[in-house]
mmCIF file of C-alpha atoms in Angstrom:
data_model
loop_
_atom_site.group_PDB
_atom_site.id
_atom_site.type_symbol
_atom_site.label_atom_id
_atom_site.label_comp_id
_atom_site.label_asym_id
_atom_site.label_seq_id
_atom_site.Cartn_x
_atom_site.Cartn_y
_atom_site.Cartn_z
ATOM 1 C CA UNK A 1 4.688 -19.190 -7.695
ATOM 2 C CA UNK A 2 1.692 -17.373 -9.148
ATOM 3 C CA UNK A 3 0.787 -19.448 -11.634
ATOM 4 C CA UNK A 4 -3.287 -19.402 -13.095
ATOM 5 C CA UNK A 5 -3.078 -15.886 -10.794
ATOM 6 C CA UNK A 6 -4.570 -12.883 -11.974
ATOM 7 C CA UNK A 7 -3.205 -9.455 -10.298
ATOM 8 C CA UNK A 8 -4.590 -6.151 -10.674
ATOM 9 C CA UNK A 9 -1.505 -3.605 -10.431
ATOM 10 C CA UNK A 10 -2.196 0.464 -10.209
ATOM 11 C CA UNK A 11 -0.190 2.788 -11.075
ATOM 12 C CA UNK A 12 2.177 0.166 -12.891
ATOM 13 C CA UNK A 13 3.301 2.324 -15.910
ATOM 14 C CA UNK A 14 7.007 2.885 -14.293
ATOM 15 C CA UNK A 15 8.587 2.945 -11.062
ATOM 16 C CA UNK A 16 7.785 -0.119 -8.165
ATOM 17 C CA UNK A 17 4.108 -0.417 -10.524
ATOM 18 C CA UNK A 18 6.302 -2.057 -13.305
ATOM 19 C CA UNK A 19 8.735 -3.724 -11.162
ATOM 20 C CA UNK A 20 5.497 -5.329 -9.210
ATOM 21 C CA UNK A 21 4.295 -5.921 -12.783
ATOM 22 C CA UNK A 22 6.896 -7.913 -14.307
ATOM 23 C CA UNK A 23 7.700 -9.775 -11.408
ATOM 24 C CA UNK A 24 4.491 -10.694 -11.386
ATOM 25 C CA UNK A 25 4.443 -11.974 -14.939
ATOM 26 C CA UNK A 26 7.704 -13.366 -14.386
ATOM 27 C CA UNK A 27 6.125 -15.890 -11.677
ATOM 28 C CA UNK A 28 2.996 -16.738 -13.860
ATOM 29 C CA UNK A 29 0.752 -14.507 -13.155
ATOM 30 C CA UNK A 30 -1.891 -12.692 -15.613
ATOM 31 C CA UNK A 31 -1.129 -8.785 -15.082
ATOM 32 C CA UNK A 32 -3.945 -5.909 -15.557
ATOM 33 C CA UNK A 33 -1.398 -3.187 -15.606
ATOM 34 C CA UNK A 34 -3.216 -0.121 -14.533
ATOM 35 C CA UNK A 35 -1.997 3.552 -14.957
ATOM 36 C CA UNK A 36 -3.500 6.488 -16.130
ATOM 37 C CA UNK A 37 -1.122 7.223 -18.615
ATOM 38 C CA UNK A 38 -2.473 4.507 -21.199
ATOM 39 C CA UNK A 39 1.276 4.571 -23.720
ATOM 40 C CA UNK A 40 3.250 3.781 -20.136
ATOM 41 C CA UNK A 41 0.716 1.095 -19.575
ATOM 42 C CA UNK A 42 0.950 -0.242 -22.647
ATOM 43 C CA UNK A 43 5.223 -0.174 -22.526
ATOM 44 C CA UNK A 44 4.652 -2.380 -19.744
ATOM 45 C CA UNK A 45 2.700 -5.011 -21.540
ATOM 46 C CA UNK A 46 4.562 -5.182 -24.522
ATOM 47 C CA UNK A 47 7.684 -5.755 -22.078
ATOM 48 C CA UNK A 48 5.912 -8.709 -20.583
ATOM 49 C CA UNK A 49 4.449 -10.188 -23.464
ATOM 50 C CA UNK A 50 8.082 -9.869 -25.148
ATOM 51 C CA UNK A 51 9.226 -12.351 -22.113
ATOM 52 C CA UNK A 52 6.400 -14.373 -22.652
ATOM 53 C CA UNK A 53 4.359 -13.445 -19.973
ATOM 54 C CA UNK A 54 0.318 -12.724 -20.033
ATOM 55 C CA UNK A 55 -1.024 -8.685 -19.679
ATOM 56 C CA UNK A 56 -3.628 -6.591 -20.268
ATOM 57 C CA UNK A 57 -3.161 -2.364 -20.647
ATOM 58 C CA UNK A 58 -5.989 -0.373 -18.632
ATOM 59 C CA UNK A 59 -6.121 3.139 -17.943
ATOM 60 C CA UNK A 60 -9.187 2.990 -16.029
ATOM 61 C CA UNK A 61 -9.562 6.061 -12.796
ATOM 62 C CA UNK A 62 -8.873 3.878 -9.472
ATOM 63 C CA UNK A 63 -10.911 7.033 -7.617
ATOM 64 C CA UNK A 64 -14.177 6.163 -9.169
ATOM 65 C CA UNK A 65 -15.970 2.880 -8.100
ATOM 66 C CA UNK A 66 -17.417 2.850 -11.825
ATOM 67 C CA UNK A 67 -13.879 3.237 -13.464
ATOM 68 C CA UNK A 68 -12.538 0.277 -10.631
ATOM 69 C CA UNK A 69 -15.688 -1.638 -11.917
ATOM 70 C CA UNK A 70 -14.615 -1.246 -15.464
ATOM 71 C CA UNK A 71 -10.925 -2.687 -14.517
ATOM 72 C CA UNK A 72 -12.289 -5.601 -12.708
ATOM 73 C CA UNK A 73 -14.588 -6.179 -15.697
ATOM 74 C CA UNK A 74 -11.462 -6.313 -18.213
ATOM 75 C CA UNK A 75 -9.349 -8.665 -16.225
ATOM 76 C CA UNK A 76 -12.503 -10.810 -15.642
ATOM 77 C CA UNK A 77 -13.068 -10.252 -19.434
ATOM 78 C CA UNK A 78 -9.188 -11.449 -20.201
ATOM 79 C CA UNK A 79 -8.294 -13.632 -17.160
ATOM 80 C CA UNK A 80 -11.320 -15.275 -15.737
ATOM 81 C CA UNK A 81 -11.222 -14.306 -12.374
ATOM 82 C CA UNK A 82 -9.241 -11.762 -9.934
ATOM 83 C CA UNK A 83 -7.089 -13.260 -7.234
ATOM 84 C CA UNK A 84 -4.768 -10.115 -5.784
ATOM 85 C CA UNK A 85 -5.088 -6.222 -6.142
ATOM 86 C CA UNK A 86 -1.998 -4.406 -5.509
ATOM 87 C CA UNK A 87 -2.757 -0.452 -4.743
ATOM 88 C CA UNK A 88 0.389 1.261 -6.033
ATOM 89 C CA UNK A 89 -0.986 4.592 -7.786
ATOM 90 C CA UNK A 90 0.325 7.397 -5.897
ATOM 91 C CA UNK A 91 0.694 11.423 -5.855
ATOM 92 C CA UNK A 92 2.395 13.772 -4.190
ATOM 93 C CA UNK A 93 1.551 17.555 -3.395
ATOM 94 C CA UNK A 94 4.138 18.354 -1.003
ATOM 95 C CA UNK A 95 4.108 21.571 1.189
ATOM 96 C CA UNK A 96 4.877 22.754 4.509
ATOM 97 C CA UNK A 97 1.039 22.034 6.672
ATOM 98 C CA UNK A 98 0.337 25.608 6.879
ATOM 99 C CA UNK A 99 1.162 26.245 3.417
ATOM 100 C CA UNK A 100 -1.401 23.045 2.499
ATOM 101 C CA UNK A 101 -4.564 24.305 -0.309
ATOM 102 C CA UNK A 102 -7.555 22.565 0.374
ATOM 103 C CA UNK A 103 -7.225 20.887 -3.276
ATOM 104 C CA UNK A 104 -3.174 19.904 -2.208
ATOM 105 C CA UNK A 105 -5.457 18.107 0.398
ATOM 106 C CA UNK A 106 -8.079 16.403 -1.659
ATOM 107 C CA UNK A 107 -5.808 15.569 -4.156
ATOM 108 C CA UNK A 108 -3.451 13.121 -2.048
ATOM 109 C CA UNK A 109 -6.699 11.981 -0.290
ATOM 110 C CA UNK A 110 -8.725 11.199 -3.485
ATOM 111 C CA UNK A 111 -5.764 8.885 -5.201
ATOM 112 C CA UNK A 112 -4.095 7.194 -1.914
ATOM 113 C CA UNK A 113 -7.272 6.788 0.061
ATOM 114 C CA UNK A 114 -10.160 6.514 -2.316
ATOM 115 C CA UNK A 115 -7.791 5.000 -4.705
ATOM 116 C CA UNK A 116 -7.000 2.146 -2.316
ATOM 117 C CA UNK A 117 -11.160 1.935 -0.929
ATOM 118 C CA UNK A 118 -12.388 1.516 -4.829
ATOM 119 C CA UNK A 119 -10.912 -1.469 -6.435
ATOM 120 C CA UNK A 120 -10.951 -3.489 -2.723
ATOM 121 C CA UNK A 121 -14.591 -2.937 -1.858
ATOM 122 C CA UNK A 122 -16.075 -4.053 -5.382
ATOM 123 C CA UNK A 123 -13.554 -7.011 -5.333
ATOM 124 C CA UNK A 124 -13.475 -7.746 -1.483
ATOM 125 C CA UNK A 125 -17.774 -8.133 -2.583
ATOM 126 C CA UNK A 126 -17.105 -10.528 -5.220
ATOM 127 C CA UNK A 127 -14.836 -12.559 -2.853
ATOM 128 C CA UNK A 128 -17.046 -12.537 0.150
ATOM 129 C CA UNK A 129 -20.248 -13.967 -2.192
ATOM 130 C CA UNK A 130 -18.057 -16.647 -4.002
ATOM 131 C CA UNK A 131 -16.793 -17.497 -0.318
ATOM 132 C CA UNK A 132 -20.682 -17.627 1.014
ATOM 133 C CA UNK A 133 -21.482 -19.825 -2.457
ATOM 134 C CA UNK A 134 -19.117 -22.373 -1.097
ATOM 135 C CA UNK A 135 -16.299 -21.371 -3.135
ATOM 136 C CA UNK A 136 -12.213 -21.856 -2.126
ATOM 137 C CA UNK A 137 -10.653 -18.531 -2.059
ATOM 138 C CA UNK A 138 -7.172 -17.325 -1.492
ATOM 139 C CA UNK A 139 -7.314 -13.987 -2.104
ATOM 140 C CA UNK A 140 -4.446 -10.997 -1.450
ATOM 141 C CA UNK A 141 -5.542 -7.308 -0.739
ATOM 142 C CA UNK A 142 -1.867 -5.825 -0.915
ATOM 143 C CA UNK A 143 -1.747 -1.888 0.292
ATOM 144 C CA UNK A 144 1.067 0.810 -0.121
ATOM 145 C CA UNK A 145 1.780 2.677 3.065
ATOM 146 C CA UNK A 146 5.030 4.598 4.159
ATOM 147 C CA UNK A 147 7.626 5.512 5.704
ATOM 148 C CA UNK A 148 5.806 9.063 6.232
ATOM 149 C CA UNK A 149 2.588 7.353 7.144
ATOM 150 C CA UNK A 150 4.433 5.553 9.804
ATOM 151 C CA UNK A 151 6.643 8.023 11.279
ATOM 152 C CA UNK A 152 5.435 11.118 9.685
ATOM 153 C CA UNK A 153 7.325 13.188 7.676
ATOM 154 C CA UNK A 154 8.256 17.267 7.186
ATOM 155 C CA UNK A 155 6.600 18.590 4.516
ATOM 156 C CA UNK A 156 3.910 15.985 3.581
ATOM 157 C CA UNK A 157 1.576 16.344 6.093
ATOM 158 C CA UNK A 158 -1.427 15.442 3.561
ATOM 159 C CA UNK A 159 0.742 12.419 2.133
ATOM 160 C CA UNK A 160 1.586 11.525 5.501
ATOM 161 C CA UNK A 161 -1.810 11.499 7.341
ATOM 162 C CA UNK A 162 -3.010 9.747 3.561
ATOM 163 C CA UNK A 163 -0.308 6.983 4.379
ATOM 164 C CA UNK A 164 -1.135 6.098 7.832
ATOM 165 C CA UNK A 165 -5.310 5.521 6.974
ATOM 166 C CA UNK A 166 -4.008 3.311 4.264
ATOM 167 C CA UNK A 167 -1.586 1.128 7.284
ATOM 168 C CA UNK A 168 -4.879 1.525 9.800
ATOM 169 C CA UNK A 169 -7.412 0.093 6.582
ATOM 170 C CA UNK A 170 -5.329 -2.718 6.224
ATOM 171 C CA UNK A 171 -5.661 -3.670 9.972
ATOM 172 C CA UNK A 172 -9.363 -3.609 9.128
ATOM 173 C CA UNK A 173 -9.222 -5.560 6.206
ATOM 174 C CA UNK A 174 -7.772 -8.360 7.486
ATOM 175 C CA UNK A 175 -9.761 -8.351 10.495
ATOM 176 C CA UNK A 176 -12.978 -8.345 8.783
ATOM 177 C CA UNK A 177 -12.346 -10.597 5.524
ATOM 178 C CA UNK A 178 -10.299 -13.412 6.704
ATOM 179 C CA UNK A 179 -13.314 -15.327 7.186
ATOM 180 C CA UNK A 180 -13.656 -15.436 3.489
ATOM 181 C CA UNK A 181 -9.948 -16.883 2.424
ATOM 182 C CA UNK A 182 -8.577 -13.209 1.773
ATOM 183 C CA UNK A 183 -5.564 -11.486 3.730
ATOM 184 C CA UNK A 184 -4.708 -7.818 3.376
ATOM 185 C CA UNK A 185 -1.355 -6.341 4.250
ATOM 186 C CA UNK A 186 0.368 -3.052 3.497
ATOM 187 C CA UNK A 187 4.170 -2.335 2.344
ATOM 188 C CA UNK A 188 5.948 0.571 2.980
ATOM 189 C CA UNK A 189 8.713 -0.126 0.222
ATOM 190 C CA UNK A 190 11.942 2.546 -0.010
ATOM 191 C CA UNK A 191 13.152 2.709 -3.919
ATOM 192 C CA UNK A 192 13.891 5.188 -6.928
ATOM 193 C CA UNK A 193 11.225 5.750 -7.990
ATOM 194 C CA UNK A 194 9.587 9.237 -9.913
ATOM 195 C CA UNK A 195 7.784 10.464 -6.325
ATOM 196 C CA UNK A 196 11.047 9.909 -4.628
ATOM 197 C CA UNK A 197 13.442 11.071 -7.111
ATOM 198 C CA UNK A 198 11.398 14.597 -6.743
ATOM 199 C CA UNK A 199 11.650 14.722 -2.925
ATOM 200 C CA UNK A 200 15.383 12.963 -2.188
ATOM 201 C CA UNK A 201 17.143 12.792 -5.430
ATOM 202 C CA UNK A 202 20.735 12.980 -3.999
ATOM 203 C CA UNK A 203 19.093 10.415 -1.741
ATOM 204 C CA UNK A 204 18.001 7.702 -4.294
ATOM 205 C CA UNK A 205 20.861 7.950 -6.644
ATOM 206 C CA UNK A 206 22.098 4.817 -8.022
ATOM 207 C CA UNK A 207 25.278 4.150 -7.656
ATOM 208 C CA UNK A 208 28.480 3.742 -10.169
ATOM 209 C CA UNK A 209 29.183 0.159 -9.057
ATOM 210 C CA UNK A 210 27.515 -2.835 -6.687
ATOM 211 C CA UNK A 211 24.508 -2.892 -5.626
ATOM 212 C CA UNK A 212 22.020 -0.894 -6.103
ATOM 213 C CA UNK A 213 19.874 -0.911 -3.348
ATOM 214 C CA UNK A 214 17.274 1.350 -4.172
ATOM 215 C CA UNK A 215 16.132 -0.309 -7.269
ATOM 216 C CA UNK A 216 12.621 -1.182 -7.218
ATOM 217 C CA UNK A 217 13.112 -4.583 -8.590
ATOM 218 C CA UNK A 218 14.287 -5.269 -5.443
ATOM 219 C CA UNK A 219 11.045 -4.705 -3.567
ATOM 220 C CA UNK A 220 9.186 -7.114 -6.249
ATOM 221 C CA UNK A 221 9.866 -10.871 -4.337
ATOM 222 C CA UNK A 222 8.306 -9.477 -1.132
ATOM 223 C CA UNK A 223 5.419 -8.495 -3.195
ATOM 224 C CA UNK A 224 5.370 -11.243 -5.270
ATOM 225 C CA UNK A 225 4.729 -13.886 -2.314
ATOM 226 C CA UNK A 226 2.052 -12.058 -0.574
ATOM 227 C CA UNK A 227 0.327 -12.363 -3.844
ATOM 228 C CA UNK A 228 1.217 -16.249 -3.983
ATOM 229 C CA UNK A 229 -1.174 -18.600 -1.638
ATOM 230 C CA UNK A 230 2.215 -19.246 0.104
ATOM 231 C CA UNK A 231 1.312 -16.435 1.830
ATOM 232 C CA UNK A 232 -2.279 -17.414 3.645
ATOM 233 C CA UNK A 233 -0.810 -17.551 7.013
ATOM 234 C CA UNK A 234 0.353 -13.877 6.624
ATOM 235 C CA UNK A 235 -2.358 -11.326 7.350
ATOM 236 C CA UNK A 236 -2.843 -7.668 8.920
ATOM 237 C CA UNK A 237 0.922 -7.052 8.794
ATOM 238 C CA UNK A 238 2.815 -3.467 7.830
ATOM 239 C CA UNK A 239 6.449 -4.810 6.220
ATOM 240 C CA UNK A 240 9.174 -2.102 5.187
ATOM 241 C CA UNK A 241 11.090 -3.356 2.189
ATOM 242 C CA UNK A 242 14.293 -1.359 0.556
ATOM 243 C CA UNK A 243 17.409 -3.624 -1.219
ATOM 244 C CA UNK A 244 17.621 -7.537 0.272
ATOM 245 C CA UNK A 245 16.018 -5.984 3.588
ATOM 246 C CA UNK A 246 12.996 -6.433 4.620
ATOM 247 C CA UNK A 247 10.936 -5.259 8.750
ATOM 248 C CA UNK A 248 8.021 -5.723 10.253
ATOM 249 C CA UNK A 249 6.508 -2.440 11.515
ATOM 250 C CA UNK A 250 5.753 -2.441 15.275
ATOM 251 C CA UNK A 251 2.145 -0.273 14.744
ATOM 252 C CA UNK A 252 0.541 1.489 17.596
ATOM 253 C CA UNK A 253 -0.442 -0.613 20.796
ATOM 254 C CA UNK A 254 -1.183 0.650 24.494
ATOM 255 C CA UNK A 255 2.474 0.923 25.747
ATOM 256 C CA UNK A 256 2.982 1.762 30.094
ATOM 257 C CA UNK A 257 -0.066 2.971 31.899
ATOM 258 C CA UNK A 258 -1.614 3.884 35.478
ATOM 259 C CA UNK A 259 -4.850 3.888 36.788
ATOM 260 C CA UNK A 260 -6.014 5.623 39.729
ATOM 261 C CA UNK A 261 -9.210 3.795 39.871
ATOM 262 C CA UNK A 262 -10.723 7.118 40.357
ATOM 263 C CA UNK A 263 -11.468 10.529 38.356
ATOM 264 C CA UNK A 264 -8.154 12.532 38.220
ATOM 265 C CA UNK A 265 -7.520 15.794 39.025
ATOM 266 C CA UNK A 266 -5.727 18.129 36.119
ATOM 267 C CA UNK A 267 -2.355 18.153 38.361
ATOM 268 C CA UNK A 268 -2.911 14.328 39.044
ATOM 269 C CA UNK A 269 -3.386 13.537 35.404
ATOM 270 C CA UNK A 270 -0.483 15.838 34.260
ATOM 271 C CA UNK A 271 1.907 13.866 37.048
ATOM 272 C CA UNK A 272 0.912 10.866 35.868
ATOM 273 C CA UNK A 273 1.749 11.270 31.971
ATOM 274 C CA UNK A 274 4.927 12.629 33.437
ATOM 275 C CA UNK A 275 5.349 9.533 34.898
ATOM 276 C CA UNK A 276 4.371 7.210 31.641
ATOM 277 C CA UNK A 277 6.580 8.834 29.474
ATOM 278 C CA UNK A 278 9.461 7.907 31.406
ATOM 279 C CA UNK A 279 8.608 4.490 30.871
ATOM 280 C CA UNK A 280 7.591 4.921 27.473
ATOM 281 C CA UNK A 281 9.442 3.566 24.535
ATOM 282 C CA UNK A 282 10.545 6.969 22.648
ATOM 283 C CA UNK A 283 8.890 6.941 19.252
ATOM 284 C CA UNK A 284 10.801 7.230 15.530
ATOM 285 C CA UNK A 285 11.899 10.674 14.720
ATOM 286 C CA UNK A 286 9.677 12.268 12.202
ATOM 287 C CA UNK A 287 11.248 12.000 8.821
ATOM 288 C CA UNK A 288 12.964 15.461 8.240
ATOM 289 C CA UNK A 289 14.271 16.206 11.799
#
């Protein structure tokens, strides 16, 4: 399906990264594995290359537009040309809010938000002048959000509000560069992974026998297609993905309202909201509660 593709992968040393990685591979596809730990990186290549698949190692820093420029340069260097970036890299510094440092904060910020604005603006540039040159593209911009970005979550404030910019970029990335051949979505995939085996263990444990539902193999196919040009029709979309299932998230959009025509008075406006949430559809409990 991905065949003369190249796909830039973060954080693919272990965990959905490697699953995304060898699926990937698997389907054609020339791999930049990205991670910062360079020996998990390169674990990952050597499995690919051992199944005859095509990969290059890079432990390049995601958060710094001239260590994204260096990673574009080696896939260019290896591949050619860059069709798909999948931001995977990911931290967690969870803590009650109030309990929150300022670098718990920055920390979550710099790798999910930065991390996912670095490698997309210097390649969203080189797609939008090839485009302008007169040049096909069919280009994927593929984003992690989260449960905990959509619905919030109890203890991961800083992940959470991290989470739901990354869902609200994507909006904005499709909006604005589908003129030039390239879609942008976001997945917010549930699997075992090494952030989720620290915050839900008992949660995420594979079971004895059947299926394991929580592997992150199993969130690979969905990825795989939006990365394919099967997928051009597909664009500002939030999909949930966790075993065979996969959702489309229903995102924020102006639900029942009123309008006096008129300037409200406190008691007026306070009636009125009274009134909207009765029609109102009840949002998704907060993770936690």
């Amino acid at each position: 399906m991905c065949e003369g593709r190249t796909v830039i992968i973060t954080g693919a040393g272990g965990g959905l990264g490697r699953a995304y990685a060898l699926a990937f591979a698997a389907e054609g596809a020339g791999v930049v594995v990205n991670d910062i730990r360079q020996e998990a990186a390169d674990a990952v290549v050597a499995e690919i290359a051992a199944a005859g698949g095509k990969a290059l190692a890079n432990a390049d820093d995601i958060t710094r537009m001239d260590g994204a420029q260096r990673i574009v340069d080696a896939a260019l260097a290896a591949f050619g040309e860059v069709h798909v970036v999948v931001n995977n890299a990911g931290i967690l510094r969870d803590r009650m809010f109030i309990s929150l440092s300022e670098d718990d904060w920055d920390q979550v910020m710099r790798v999910h938000l930065k991390g996912h604005f670095c490698l997309a603006s210097i390649l969203g540039k080189r797609w939008r002048d090839q485009a302008k040159a007169g040049k096909r593209i069919a280009a994927r911009i593929i984003n992690t959000s989260s449960g905990a970005g959509l619905q919030g979550s109890v203890g991961q404030s800083n992940y959470a509000a991290a989470k739901g910019g990354i869902a609200a970029l994507t909006l904005v990335q499709a909006a604005e560069l589908g003129r030039y051949g390239v879609t942008a979505n976001a997945l917010a995939p549930a699997a075992r992974t090494a952030m989720t085996e620290s915050a839900m263990p008992d949660v995420v444990k594979a079971p004895e026998s059947g299926f394991d539902a929580w592997a992150a193999e199993n969130v690979a196919p969905l990825l795989v297609w939006l990365g394919s040009e099967a997928s051009s029709h597909v664009s500002g979309q939030v999909f949930e993905s966790q075993g065979g299932r996969i959702s489309v998230c229903d995102g924020w959009r102006t639900g029942p309202q009123q309008d006096k025509g008129a300037r409200l008075t406190p008691a007026e406006a306070g009636a009125m909201v009274d009134e909207l949430m009765k029609q109102a559809v009840p949002a998704q409990k907060v993770w936690g509660t």
